[in-house]
GROMACS .gro file of N, CA and C in nm:
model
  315
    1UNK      N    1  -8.531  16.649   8.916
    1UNK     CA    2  -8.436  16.547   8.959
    1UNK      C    3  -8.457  16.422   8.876
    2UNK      N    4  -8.355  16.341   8.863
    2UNK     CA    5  -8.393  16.233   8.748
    2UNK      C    6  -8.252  16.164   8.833
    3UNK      N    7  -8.242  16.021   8.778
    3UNK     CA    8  -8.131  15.952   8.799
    3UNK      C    9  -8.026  15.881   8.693
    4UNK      N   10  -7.921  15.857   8.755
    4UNK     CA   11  -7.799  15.866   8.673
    4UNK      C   12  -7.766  15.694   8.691
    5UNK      N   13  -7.675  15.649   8.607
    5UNK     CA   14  -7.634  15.519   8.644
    5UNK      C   15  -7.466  15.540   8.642
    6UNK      N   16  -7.343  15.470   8.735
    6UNK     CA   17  -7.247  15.444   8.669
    6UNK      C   18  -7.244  15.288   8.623
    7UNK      N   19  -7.198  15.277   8.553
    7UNK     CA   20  -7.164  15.122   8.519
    7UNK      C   21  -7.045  15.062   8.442
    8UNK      N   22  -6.982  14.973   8.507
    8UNK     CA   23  -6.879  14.894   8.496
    8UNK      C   24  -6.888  14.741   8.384
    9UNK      N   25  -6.819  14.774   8.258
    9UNK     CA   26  -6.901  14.652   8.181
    9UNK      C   27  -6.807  14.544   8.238
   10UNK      N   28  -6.854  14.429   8.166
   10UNK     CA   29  -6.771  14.292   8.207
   10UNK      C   30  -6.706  14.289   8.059
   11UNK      N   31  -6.572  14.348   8.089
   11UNK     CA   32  -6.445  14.392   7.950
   11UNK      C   33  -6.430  14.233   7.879
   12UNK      N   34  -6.428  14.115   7.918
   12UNK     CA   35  -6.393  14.020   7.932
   12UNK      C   36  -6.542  13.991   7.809
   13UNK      N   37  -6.601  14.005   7.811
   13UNK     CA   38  -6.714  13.981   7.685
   13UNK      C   39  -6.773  14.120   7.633
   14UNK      N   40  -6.721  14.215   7.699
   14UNK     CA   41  -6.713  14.339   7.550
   14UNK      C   42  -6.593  14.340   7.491
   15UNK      N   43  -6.473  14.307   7.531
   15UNK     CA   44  -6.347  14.246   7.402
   15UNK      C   45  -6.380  14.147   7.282
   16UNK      N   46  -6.452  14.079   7.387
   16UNK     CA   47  -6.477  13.919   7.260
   16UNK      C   48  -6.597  14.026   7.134
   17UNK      N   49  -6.723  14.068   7.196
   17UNK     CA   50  -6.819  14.160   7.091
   17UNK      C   51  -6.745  14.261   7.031
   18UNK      N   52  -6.621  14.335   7.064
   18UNK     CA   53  -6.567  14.436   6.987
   18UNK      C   54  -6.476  14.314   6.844
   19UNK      N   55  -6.368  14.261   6.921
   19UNK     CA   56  -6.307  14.163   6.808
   19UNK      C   57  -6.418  14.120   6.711
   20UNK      N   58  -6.580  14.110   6.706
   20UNK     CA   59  -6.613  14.101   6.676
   20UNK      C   60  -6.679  14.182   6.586
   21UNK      N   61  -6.661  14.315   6.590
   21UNK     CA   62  -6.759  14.424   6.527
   21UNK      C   63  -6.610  14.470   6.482
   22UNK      N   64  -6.479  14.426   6.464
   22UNK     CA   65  -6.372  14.524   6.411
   22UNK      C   66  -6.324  14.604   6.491
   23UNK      N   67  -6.315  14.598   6.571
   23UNK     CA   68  -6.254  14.710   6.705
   23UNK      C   69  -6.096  14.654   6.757
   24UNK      N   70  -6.037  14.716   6.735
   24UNK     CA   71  -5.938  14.653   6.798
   24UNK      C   72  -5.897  14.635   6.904
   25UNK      N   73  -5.827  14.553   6.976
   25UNK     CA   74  -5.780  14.541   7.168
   25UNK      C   75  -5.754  14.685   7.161
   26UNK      N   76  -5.801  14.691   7.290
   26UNK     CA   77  -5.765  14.813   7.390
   26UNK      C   78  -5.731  14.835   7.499
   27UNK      N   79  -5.718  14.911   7.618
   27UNK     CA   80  -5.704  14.954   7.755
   27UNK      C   81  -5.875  14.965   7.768
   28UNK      N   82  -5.907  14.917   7.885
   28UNK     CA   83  -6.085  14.946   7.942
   28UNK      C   84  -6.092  15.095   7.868
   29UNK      N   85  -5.981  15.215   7.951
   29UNK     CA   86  -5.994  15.344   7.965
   29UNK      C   87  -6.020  15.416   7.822
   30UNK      N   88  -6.003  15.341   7.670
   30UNK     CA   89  -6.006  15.401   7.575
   30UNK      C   90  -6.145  15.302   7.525
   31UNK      N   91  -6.175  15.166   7.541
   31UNK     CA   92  -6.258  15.100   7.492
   31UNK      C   93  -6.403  15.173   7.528
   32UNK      N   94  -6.390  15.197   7.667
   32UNK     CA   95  -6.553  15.300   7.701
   32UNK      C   96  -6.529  15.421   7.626
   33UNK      N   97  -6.460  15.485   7.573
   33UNK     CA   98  -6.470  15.607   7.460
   33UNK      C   99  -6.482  15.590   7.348
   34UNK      N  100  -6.514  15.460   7.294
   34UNK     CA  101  -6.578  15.408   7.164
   34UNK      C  102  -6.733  15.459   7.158
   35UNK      N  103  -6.764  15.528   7.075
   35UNK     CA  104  -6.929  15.560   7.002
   35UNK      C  105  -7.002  15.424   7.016
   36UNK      N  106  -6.930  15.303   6.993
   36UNK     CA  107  -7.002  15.175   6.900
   36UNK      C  108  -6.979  15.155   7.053
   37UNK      N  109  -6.913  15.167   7.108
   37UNK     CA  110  -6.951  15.057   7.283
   37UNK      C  111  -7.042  15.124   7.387
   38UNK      N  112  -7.004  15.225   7.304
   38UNK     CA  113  -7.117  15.331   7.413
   38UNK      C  114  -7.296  15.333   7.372
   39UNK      N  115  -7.286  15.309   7.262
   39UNK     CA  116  -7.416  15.264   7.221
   39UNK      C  117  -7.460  15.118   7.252
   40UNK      N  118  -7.406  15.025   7.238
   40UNK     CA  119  -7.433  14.882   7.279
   40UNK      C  120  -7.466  14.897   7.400
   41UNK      N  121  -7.383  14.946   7.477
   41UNK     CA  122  -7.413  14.962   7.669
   41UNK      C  123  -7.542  15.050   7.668
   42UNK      N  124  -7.554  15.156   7.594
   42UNK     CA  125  -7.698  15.199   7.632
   42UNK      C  126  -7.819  15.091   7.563
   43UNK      N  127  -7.831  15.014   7.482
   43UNK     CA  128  -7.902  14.951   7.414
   43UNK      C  129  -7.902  14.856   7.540
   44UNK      N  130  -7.838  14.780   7.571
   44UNK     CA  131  -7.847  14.752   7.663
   44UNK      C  132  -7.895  14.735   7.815
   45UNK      N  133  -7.845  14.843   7.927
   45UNK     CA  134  -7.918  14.915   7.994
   45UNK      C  135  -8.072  14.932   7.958
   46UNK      N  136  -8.114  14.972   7.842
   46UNK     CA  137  -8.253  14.988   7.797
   46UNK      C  138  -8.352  14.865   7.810
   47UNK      N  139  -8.277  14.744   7.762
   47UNK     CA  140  -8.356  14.646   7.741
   47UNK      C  141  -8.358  14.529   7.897
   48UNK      N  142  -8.257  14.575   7.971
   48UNK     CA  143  -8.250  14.551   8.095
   48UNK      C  144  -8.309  14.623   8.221
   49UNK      N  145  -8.365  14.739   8.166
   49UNK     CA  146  -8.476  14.848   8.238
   49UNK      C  147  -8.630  14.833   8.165
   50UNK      N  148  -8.647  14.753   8.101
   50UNK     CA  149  -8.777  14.708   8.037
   50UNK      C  150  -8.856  14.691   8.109
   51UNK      N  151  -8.996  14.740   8.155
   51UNK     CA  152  -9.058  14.699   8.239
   51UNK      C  153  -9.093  14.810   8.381
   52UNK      N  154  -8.970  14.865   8.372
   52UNK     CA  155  -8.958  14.929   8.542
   52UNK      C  156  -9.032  15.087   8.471
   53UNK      N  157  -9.064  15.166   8.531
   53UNK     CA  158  -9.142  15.302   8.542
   53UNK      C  159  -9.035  15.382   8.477
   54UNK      N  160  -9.057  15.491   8.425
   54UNK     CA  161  -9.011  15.593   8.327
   54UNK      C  162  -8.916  15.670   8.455
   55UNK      N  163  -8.973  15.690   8.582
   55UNK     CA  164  -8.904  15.769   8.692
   55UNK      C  165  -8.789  15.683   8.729
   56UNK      N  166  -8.779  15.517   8.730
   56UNK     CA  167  -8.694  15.439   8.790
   56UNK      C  168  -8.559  15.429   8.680
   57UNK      N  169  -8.591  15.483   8.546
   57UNK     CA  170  -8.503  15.458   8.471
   57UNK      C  171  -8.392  15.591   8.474
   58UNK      N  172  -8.240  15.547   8.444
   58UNK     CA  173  -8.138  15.644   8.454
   58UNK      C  174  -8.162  15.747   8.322
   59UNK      N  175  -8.158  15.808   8.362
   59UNK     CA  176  -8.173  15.958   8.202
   59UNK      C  177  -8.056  15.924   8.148
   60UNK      N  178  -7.904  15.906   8.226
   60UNK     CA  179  -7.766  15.933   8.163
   60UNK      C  180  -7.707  15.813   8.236
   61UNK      N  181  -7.618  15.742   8.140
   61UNK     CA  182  -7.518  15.679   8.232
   61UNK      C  183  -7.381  15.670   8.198
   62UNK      N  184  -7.284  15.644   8.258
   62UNK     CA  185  -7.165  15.666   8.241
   62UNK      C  186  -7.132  15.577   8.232
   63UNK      N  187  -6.985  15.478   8.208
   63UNK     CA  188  -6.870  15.371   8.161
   63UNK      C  189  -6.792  15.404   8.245
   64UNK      N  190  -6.770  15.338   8.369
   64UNK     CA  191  -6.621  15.302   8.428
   64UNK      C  192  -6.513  15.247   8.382
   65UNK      N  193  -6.405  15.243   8.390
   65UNK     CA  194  -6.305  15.158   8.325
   65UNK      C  195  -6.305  15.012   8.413
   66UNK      N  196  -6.341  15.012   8.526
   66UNK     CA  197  -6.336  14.913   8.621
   66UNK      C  198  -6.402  14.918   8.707
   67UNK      N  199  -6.455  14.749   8.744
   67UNK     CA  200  -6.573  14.754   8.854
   67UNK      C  201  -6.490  14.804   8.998
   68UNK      N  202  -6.645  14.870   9.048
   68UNK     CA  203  -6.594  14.886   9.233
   68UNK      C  204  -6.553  14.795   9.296
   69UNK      N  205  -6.435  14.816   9.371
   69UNK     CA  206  -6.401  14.705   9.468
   69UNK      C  207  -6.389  14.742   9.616
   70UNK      N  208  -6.376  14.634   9.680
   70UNK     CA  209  -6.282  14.664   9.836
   70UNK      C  210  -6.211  14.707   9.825
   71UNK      N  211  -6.072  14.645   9.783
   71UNK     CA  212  -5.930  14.671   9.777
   71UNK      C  213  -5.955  14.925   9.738
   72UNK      N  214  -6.007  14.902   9.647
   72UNK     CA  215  -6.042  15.081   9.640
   72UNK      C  216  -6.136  15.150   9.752
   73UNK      N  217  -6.176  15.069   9.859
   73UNK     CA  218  -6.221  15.161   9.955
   73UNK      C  219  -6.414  15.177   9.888
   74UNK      N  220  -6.423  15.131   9.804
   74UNK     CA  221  -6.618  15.113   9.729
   74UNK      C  222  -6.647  15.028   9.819
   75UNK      N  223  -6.639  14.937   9.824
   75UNK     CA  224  -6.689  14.806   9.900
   75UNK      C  225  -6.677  14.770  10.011
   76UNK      N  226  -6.776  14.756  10.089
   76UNK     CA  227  -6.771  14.717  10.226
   76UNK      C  228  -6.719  14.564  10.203
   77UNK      N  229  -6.685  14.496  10.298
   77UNK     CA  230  -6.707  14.346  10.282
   77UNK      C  231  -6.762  14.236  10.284
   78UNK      N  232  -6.911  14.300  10.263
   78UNK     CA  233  -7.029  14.238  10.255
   78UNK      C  234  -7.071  14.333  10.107
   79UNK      N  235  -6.999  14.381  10.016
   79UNK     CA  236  -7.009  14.422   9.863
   79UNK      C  237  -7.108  14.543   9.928
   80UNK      N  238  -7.172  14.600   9.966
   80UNK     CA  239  -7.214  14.729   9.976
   80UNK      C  240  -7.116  14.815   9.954
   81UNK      N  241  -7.219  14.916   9.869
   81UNK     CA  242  -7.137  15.068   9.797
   81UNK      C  243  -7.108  15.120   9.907
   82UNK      N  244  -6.998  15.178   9.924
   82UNK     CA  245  -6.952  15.325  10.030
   82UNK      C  246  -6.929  15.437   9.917
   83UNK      N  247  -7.100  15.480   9.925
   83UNK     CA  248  -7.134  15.577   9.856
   83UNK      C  249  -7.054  15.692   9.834
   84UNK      N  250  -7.018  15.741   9.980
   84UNK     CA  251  -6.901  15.883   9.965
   84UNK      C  252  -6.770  15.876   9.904
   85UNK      N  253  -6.700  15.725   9.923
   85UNK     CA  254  -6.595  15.698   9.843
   85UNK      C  255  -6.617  15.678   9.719
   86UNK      N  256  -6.706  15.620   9.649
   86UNK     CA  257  -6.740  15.652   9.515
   86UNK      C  258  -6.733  15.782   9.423
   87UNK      N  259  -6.817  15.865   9.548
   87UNK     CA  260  -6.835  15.971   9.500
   87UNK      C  261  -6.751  16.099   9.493
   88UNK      N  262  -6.606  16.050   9.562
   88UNK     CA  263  -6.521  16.078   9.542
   88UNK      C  264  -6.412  16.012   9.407
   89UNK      N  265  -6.413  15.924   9.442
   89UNK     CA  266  -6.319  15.835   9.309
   89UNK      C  267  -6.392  15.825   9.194
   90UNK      N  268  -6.519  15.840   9.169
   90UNK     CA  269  -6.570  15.867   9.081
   90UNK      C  270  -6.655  16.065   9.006
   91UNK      N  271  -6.592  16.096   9.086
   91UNK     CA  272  -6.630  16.262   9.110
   91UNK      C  273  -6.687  16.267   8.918
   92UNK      N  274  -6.559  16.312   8.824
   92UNK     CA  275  -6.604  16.342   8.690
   92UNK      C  276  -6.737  16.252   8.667
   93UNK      N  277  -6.730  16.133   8.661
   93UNK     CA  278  -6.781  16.065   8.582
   93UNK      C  279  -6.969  16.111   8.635
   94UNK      N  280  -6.977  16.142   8.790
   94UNK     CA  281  -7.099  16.157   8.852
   94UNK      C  282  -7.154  16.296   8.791
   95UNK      N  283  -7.037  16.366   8.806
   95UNK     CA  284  -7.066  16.531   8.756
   95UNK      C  285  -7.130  16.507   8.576
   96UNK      N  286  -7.049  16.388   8.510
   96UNK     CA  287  -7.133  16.458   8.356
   96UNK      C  288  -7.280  16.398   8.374
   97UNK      N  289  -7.301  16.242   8.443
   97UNK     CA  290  -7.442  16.227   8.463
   97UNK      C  291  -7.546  16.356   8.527
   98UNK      N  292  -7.499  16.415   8.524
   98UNK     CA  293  -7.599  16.558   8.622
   98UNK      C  294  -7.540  16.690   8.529
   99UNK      N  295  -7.486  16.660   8.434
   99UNK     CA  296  -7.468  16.804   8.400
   99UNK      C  297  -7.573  16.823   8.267
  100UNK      N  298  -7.609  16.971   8.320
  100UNK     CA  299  -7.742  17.027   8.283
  100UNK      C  300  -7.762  17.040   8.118
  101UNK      N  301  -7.617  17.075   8.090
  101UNK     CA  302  -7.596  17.094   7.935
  101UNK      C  303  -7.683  17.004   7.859
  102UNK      N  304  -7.585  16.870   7.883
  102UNK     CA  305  -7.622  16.757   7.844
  102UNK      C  306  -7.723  16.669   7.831
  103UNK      N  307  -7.785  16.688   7.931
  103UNK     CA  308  -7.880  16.607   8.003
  103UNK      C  309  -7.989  16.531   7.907
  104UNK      N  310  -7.989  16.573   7.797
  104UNK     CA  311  -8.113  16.505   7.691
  104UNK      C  312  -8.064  16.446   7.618
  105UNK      N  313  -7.888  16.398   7.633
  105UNK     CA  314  -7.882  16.305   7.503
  105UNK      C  315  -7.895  16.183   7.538
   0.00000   0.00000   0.00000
């Protein structure tokens, strides 16, 4: 067993770093299928897990197009996850963090 992360970037300063690296505007939904954003976010993640235990760190993580909200049924109204609704509205994205194929890249 190992753990997975999803994560939702803040598009609003990965637009400004892409305009910056040559990327052109996008939709969220095509910008997280960039190689070059998908690497920054793991570089990232990495250097923001610095410190914590090899077990606490995510093996795989995924790119949402958009953060969880209330209004989608994620969020209580005190911002707590409603885990099962996630894990429904987010079904694919949970399934490739756990899929076995993959799992070492």
């Amino acid at each position: 067993a190992y753990t997975g992360a999803l994560i939702a970037p803040d598009f609003e300063s990965l637009a400004a770093w892409a305009a910056a690296n040559g990327i052109e505007s996008m939709a969220p939904e095509q910008i997280i299928e960039r190689k070059e954003v998908q690497k920054l976010m793991d570089g990232e993640v990495k250097r923001s897990l610095d410190g914590f235990a090899i077990y606490e760190r995510p093996r795989r993580t995924a790119l949402l197009p958009r953060a969880l909200t209330e209004e989608d049924g994620e969020l209580t109204p005190t911002l707590k996850t409603k885990m099962r609704v996630v894990q429904v509205n987010w079904k694919d994205q949970i399934a490739y963090l756990f899929d076995e194929k993959g799992a070492g890249d």
